[in-house]
Short mmCIF file of C-alpha atoms and ligand atoms in Angstrom, two decimals:
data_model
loop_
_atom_site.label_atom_id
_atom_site.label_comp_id
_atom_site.label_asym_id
_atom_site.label_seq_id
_atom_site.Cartn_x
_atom_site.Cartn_y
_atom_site.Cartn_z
CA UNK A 1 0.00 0.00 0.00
CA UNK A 2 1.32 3.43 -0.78
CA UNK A 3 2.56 5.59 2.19
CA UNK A 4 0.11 8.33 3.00
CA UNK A 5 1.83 11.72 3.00
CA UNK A 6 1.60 14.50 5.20
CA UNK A 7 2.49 17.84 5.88
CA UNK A 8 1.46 20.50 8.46
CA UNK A 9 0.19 23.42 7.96
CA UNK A 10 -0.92 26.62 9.57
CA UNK A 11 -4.32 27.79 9.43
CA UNK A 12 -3.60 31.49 9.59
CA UNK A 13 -1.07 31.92 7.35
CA UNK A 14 -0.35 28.83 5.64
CA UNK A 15 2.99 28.50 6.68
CA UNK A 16 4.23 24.79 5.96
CA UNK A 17 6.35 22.13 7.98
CA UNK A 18 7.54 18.78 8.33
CA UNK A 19 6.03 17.90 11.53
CA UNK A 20 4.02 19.27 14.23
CA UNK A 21 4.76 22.69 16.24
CA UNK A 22 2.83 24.16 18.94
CA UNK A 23 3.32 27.83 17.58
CA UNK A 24 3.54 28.97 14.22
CA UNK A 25 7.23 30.12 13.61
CA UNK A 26 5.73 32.63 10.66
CA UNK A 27 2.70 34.34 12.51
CA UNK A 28 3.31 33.43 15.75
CA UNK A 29 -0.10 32.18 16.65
CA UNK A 30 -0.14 28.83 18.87
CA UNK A 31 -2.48 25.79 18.09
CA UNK A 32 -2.76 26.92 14.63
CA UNK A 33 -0.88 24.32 12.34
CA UNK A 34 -2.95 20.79 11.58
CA UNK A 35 -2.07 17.78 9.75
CA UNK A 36 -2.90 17.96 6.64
CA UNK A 37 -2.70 14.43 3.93
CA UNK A 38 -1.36 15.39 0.49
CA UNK A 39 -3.63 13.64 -1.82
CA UNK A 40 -2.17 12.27 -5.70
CA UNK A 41 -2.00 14.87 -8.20
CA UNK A 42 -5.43 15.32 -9.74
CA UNK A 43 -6.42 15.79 -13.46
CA UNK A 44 -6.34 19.27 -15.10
CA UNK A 45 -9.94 20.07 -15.25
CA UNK A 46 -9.84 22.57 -16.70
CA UNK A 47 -7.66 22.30 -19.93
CA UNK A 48 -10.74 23.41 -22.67
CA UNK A 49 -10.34 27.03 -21.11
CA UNK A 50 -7.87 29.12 -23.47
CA UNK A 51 -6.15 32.88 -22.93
CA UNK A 52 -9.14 35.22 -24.17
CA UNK A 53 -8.41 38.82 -25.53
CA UNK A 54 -9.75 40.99 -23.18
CA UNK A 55 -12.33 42.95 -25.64
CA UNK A 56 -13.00 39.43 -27.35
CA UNK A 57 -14.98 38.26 -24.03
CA UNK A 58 -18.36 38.10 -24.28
CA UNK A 59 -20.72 38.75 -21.48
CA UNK A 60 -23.62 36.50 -20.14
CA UNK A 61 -25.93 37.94 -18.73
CA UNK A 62 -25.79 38.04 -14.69
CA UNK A 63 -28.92 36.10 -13.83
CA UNK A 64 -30.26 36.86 -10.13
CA UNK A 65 -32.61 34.99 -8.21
CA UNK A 66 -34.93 36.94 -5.88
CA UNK A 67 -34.84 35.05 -2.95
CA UNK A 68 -38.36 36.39 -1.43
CA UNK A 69 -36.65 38.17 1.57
CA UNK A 70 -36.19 41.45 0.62
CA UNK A 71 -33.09 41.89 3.07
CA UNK A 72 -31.56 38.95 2.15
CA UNK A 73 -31.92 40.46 -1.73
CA UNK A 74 -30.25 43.60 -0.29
CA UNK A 75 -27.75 42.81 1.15
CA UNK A 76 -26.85 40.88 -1.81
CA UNK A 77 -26.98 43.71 -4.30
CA UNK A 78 -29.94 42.23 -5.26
CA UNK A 79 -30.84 38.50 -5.11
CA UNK A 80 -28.90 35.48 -5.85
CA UNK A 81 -26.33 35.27 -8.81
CA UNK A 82 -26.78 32.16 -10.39
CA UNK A 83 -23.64 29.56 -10.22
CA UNK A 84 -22.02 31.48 -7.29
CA UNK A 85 -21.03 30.25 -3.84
CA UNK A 86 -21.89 31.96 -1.11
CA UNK A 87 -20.84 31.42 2.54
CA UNK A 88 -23.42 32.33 5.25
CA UNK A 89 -21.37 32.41 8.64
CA UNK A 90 -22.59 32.32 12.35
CA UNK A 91 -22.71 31.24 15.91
CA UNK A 92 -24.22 28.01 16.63
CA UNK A 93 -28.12 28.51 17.46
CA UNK A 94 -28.29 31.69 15.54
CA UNK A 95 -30.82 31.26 13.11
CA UNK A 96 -28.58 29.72 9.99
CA UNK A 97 -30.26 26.45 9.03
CA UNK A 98 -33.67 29.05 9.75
CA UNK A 99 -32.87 31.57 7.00
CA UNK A 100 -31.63 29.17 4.29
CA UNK A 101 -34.60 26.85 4.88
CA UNK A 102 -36.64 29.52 4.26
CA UNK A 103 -34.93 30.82 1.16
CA UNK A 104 -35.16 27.31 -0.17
CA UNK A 105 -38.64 28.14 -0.98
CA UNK A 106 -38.16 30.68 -4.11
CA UNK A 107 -36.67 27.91 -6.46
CA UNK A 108 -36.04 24.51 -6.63
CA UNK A 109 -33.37 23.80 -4.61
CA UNK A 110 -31.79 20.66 -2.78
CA UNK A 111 -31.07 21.08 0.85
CA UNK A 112 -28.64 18.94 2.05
CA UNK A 113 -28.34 18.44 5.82
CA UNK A 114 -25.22 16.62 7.41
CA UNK A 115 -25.88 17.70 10.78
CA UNK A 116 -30.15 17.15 11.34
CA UNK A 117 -32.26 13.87 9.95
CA UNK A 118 -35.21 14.83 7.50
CA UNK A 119 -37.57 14.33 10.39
CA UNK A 120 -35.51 17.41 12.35
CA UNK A 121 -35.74 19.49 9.21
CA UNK A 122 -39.59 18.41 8.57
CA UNK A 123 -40.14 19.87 11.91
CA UNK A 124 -38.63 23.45 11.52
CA UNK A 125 -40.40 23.55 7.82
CA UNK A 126 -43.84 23.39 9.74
CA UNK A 127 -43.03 25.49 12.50
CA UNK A 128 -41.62 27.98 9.49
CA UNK A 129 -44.75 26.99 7.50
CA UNK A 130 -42.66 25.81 4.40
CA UNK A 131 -44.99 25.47 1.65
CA UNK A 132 -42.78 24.45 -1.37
CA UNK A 133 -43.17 21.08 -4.12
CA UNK A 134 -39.52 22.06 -5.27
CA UNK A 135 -37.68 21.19 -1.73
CA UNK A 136 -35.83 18.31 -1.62
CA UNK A 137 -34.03 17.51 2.04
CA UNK A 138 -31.31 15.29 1.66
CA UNK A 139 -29.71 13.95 4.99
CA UNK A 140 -25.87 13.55 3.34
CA UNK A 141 -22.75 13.82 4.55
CA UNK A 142 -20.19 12.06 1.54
CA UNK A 143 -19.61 14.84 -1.24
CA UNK A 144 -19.09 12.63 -3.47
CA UNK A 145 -23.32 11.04 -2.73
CA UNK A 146 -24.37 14.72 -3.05
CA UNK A 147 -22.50 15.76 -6.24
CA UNK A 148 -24.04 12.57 -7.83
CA UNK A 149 -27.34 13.93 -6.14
CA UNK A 150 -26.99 17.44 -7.39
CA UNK A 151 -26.18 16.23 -10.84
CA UNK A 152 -29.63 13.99 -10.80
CA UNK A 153 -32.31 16.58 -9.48
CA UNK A 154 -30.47 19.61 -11.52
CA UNK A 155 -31.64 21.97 -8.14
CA UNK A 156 -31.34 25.25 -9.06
CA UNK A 157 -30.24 26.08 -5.54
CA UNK A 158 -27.56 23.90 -3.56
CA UNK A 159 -27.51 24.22 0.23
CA UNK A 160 -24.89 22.45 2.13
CA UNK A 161 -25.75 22.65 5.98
CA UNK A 162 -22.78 22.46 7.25
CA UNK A 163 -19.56 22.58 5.72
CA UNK A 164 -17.47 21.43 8.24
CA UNK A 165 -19.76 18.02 8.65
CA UNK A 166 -19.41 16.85 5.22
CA UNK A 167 -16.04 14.83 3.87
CA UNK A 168 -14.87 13.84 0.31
CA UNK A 169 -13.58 10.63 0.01
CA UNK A 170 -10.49 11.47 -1.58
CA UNK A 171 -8.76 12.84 1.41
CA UNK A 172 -8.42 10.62 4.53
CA UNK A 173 -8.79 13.14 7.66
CA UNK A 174 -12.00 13.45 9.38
CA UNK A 175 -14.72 15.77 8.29
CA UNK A 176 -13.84 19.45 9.77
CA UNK A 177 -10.28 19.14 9.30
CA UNK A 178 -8.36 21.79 6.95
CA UNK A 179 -8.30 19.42 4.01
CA UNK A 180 -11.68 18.31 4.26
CA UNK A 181 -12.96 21.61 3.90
CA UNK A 182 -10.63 22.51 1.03
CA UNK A 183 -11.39 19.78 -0.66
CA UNK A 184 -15.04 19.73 -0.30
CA UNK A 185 -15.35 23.56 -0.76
CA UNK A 186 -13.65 23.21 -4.27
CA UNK A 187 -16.38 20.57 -6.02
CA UNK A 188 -18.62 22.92 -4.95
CA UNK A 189 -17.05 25.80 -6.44
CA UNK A 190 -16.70 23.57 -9.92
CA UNK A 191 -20.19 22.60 -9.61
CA UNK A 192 -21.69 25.96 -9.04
CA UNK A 193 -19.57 27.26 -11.96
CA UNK A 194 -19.84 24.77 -14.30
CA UNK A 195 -23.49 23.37 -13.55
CA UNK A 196 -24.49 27.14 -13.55
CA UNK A 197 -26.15 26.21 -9.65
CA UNK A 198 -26.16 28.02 -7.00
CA UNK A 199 -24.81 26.92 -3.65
CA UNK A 200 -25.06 28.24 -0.33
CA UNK A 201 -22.69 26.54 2.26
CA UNK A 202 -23.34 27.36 5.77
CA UNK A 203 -20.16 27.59 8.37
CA UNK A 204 -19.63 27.50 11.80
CA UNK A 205 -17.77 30.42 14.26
CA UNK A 206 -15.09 29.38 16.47
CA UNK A 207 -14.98 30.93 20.12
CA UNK A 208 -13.16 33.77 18.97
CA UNK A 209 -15.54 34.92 16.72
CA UNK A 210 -13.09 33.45 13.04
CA UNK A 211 -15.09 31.22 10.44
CA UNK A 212 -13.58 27.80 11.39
CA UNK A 213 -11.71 26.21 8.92
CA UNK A 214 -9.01 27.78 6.68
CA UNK A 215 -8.79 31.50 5.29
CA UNK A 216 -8.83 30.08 1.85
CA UNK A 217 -12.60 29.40 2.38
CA UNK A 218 -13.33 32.59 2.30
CA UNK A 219 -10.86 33.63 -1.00
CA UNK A 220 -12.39 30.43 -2.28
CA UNK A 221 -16.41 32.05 -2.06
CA UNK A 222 -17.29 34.61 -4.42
CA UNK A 223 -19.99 36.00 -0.95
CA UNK A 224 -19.27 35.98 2.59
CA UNK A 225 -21.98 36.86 4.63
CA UNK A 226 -21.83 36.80 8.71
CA UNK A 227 -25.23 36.13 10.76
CA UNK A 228 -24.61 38.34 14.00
CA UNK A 229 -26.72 39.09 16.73
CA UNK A 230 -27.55 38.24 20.47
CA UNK A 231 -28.84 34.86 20.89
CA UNK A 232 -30.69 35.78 23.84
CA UNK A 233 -32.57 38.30 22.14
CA UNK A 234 -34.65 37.88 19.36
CA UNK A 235 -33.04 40.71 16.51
CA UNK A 236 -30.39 39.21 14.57
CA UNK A 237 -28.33 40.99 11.42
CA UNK A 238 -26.94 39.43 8.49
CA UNK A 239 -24.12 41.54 7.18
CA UNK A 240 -22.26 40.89 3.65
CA UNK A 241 -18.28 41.05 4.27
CA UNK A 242 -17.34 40.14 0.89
CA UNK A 243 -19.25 40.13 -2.23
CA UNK A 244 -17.97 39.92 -5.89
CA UNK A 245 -21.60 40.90 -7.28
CA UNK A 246 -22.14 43.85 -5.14
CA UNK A 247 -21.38 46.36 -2.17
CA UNK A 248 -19.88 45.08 1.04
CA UNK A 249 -20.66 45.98 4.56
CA UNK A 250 -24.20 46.05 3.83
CA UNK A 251 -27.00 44.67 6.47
CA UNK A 252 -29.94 43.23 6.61
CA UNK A 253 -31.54 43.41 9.87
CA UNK A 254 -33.85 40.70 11.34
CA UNK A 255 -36.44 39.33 14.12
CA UNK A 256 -36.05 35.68 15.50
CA UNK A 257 -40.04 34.62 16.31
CA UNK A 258 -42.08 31.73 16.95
CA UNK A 259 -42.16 31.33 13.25
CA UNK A 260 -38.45 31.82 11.60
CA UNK A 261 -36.99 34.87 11.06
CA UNK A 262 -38.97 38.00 10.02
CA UNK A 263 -37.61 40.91 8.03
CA UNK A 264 -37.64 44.17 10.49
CA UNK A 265 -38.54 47.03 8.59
CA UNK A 266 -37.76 49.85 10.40
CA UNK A 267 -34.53 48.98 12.97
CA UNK A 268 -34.76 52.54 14.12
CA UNK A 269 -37.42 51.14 16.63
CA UNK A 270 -35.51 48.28 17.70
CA UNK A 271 -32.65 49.89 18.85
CA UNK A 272 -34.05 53.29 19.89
CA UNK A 273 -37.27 51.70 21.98
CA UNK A 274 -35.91 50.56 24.62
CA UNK A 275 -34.54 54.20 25.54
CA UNK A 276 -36.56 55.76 28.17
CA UNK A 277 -38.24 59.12 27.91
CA UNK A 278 -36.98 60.52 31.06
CA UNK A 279 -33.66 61.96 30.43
CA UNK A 280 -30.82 60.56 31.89
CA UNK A 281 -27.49 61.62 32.06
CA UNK A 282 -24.69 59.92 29.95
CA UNK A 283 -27.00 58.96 26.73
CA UNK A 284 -26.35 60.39 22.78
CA UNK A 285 -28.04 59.21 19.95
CA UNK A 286 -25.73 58.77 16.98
CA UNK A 287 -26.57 58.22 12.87
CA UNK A 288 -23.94 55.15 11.95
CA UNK A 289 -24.06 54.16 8.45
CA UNK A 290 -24.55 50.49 7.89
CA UNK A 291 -23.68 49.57 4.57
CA UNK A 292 -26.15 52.00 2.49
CA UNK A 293 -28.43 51.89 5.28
CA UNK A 294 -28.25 54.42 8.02
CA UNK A 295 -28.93 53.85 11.51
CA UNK A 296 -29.88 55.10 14.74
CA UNK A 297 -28.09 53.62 17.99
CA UNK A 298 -27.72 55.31 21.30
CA UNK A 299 -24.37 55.09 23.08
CA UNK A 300 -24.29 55.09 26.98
CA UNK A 301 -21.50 55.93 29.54
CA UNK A 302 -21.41 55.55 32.76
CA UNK A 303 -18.54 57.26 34.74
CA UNK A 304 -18.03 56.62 38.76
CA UNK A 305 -15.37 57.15 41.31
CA UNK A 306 -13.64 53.70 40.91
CA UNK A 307 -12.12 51.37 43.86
CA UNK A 308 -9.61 49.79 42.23
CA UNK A 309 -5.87 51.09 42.27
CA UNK A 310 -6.13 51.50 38.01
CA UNK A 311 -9.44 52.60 36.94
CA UNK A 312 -11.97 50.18 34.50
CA UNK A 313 -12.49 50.95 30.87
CA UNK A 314 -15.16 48.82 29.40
CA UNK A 315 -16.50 49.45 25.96
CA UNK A 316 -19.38 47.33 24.29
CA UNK A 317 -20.06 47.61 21.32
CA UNK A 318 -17.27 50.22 20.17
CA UNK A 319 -13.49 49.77 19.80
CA UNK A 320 -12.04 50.03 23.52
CA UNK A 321 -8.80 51.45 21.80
CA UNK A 322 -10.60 54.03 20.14
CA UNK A 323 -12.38 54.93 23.50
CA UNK A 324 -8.87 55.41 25.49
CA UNK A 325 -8.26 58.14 22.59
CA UNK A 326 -11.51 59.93 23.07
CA UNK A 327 -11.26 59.73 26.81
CA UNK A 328 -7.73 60.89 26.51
CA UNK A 329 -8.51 63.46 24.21
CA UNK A 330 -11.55 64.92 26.66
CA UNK A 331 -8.95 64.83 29.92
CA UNK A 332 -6.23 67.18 27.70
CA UNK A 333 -8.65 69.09 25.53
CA UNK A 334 -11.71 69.71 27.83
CA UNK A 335 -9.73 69.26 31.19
CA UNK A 336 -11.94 66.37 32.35
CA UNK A 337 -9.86 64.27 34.99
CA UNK A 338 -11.13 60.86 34.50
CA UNK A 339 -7.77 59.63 36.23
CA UNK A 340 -9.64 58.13 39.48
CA UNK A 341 -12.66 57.47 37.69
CA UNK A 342 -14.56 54.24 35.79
CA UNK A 343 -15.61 54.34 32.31
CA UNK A 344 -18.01 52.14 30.89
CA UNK A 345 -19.43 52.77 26.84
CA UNK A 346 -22.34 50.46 25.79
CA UNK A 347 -24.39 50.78 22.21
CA UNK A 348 -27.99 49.80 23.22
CA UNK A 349 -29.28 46.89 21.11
CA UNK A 350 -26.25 44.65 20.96
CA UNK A 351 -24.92 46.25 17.54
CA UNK A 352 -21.37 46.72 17.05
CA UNK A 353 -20.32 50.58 15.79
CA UNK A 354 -17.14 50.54 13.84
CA UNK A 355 -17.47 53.79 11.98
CA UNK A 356 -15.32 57.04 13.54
CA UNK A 357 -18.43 59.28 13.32
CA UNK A 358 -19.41 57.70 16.49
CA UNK A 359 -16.35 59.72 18.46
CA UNK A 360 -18.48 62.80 19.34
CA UNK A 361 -21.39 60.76 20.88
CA UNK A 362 -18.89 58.67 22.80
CA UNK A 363 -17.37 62.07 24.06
CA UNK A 364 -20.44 63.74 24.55
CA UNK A 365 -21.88 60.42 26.43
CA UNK A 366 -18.48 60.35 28.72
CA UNK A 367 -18.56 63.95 29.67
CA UNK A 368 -22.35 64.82 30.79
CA UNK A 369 -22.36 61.41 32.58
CA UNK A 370 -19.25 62.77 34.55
CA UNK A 371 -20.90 66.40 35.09
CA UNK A 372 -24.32 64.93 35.40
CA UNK A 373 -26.40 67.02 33.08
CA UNK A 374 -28.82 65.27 30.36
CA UNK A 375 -28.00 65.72 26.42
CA UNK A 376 -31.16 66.95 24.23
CA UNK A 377 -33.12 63.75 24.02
CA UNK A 378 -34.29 65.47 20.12
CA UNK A 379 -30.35 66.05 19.22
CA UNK A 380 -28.62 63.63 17.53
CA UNK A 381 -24.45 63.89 17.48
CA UNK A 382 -22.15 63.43 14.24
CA UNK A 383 -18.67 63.85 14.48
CA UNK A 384 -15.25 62.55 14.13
CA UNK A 385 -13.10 63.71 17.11
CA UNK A 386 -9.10 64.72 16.20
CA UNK A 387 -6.30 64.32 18.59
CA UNK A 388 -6.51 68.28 19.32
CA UNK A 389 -9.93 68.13 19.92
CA UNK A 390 -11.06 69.10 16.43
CA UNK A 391 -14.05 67.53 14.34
CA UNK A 392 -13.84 66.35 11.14
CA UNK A 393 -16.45 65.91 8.53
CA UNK A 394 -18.62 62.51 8.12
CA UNK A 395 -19.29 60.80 4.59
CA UNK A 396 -23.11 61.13 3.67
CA UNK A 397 -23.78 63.85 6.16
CA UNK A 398 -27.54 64.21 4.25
CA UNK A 399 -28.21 60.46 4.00
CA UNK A 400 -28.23 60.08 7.91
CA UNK A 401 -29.84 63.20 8.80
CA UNK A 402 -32.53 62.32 6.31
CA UNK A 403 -32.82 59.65 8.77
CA UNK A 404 -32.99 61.19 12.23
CA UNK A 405 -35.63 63.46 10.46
CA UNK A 406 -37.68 60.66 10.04
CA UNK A 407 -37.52 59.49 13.50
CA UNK A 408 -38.70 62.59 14.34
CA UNK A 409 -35.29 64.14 15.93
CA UNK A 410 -35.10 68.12 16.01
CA UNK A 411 -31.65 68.76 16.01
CA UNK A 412 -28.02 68.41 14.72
CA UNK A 413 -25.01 68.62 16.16
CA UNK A 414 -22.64 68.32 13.19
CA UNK A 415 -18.88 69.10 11.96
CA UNK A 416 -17.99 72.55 10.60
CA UNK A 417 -16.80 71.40 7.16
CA UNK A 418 -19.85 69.61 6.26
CA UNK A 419 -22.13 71.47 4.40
CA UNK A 420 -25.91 70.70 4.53
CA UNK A 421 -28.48 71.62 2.01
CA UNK A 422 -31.28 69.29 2.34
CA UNK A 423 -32.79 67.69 5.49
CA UNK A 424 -35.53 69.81 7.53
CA UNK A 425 -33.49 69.64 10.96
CA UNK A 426 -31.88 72.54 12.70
CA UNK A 427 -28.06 72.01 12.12
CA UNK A 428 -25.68 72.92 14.77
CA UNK A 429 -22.02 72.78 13.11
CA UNK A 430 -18.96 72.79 15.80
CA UNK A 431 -15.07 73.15 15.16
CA UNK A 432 -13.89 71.76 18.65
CA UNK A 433 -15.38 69.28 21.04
CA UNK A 434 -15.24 72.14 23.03
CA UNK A 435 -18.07 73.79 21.27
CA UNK A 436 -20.13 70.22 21.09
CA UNK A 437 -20.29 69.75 24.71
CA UNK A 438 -21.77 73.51 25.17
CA UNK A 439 -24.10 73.25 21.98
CA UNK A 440 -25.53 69.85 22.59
CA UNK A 441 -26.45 70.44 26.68
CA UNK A 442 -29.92 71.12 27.43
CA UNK A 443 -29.88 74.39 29.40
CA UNK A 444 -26.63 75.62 28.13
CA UNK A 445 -24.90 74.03 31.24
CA UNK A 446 -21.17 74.12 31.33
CA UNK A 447 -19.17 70.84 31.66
P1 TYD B 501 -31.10 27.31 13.85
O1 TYD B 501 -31.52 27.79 12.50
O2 TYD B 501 -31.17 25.85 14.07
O3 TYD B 501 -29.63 27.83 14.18
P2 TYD B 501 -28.22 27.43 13.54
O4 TYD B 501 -28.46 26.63 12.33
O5 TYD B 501 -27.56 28.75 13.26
O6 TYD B 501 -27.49 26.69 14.61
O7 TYD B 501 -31.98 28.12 14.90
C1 TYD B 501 -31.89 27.77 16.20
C2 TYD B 501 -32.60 28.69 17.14
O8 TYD B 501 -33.66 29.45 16.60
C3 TYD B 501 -33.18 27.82 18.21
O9 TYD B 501 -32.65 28.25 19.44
C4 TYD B 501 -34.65 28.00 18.14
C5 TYD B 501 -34.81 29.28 17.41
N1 TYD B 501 -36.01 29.30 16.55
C6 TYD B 501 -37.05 30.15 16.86
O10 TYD B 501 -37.03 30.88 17.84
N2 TYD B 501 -38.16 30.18 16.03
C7 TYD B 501 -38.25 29.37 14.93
O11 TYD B 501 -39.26 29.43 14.21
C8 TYD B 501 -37.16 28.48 14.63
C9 TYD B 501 -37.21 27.57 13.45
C10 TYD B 501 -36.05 28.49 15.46
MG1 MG B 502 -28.04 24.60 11.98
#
């Protein structure tokens, strides 16, 4: 019998050896290289494809399919491109095997489950209502069972639930490993181009938040979307992070409910009802921009004498390193001595803000929760906060204001060098943070 070969490789960075090592001499991460078999040299598969001229390629037409959830279509850039892959990403319990089920009713499509029987499956289609005579489940596990499958029933939609519980026969490790994954992820990528189907592969998250399994999954997909969310509460967002047919960093926001997942039409009210009306100190209401989508999210601080020798900095929801600037930024600029004193920044609803224009409501939270005064609960804050206290513009100044018009907000507290033509909102524009924290208090208190 021939001797299997292997090799080791890191999953980070792909970094090669002879034999195991507990940390990666390239990238330095530890528990990162696996075992991986080398497999004989396959067959060119492609040999009929031939250097093309550039202006001698023709092109087909882009064929979408709507996938009857409007956010899902979204986020996208509208529907599903035939004979691409897509990854859909997430925490176990999230809602994955939900949403594709779902989507499996706007064509005929082959769901293939290697992780729940058809009775499991049957179940969640009548809780979800399923009503489809195009569905096929398919309880599979060997690629090579469901290729033969997919090439029988000519679906037009694939979905492989998950990809880290199926294995190819070609490569000996266990199904999850590195190869495995490879392996299985590229006969899916040749059937999806070459059959001109569709596929959907679902993956799982490790602890740390990665999609397990190599990098090269995600070069490999032409869409990577990530389902987010709390999975104690019942709002969940699917966001696109890579997407060869459209924009990126778009989201689609959703509501987990006794019966599947239900597009939420206007997230303004999810993350702005829980807010109370009385005013309380240490609260700003932001515009971040989503993707295309703009949205309103409230940041809270809350600042207290602290007992411990170094004071607490806890930030959910927003970068703690960009916090530490702000903060350090309001102690030199604004003469707030936060030295002895606890910070704690939270954005209400569980949604993560990544965008800069959040700075100035992050300041603005900090500093009237330390002086105890209330911002303007109509006033919503845009800014990006320099390291001399100055504020520079946001991108699509109109797009979010538009917004806080329509949930009914009276007033703007916005850079200088943005200019502002359009939205019926009256438009305070400050140079420093200086002139933010006087402009946006209710009374005109001094911090
Ligand atoms: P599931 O799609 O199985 O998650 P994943 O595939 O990402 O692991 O969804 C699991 C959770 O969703 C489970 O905790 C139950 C809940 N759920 C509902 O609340 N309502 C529903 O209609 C369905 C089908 C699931
Ligand atoms: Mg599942």
């Amino acid at each position: 019998m021939a001797k299997v070969k292997s090799k080791w490789v890191c999953v980070e960075c792909g970094y090669e050896s002879a034999g195991y090592l507990g940390k990666c001499p390239e990238c330095l991460s530890w528990g990162s290289i696996t075992e991986e078999i080398q497999s004989a040299a396959k067959p060119c598969t492609r040999d009929d494809f031939k250097p093309e001229l550039l202006h001698e390629i023709t092109l087909d037409d882009q064929i979408r399919i709507p996938t009857g959830i409007g956010e899902f279509d979204r986020i996208l850039g509208g529907g599903l491109v035939q004979g691409s892959l897509t990854l859909l990403a997430g925490e176990p319990g999230i809602g994955k095997s939900t949403i594709l089920l779902q989507l499996c009713q706007c064509a005929r499509s082959l769901y293939v489950s290697a992780e729940e029987s058809a009775n499991q499956i049957k179940l969640r289609a009548e809780r979800l209502k399923i009503n489809s005579d195009n569905l096929y489940i398919y309880p599979q596990t060997c690629m090579e069972n469901i290729k033969a499958q997919i090439e029988e029933l000519k679906p037009q939609i694939v979905v492989i639930d998950s990809i880290q519980a199926i294995y190819s026969q070609t490569v000996s490790s266990s199904a999850g490993s590195v190869s495995q994954i490879r392996e299985c992820c590229n006969i899916l990528m040749n059937i999806a181009k070459t059959k001109n189907i569709t596929v959907l592969v679902i993956g799982h998250i490790t602890k740390d938040g990665a999609i397990a399994g190599p990098k090269v999954l995600e070069h490999m997909v032409d869409t990577v979307i990530s389902f987010e969310g709390d999975k104690y509460k019942s709002y969940r967002m699917l966001r696109s992070m890579k997407n060869r047919f459209g924009a990126t960093h778009e989201v689609g926001i959703f509501e987990m409910g006794v019966n599947g997942l239900t597009q939420v039409n206007n997230p303004n009210e999810l993350f702005l009802n829980a807010r109370s009306n009385a005013q309380v100190p240490g609260s700003a209401i932001i515009v971040s921009n989503e993707g295309t989508r703009p949205l309103l999210v409230e940041i809270q601080a809350l600042v207290g004498t602290t007992p411990y020798p170094t004071p607490r900095r806890v930030a959910n929801g927003v970068d703690t390193a960009r916090v530490h600037q702000i903060l350090a930024v309001l102690e030199k600029r604004i003469g707030l001595n936060l030295s002895k004193q606890d910070v704690y920044v939270n954005v209400t609803g569980g949604i993560d803000v990544t965008e800069p224009c959040a700075d100035l409501g992050i300041a603005l939270a900090v500093a009237t929760c330390a002086r105890d005064v209330v911002v303007d609960s109509q006033t919503v804050i845009l800014g990006e906060i320099g390291l001399s206290g100055e504020i520079h513009p946001v991108s699509n100044i109109e797009k979010r204001l538009n917004e806080a018009v329509c949930a009914g907000f009276k007033k703007a507290i916005i850079p200088h060098g943005n200019e502002v033509t359009g939205p019926k909102i009256e438009v305070i524009k400050v140079k420093r943070l200086m002139d933010a924290i006087s402009a946006c208090l209710n009374k005109g208190e001094n911090v």
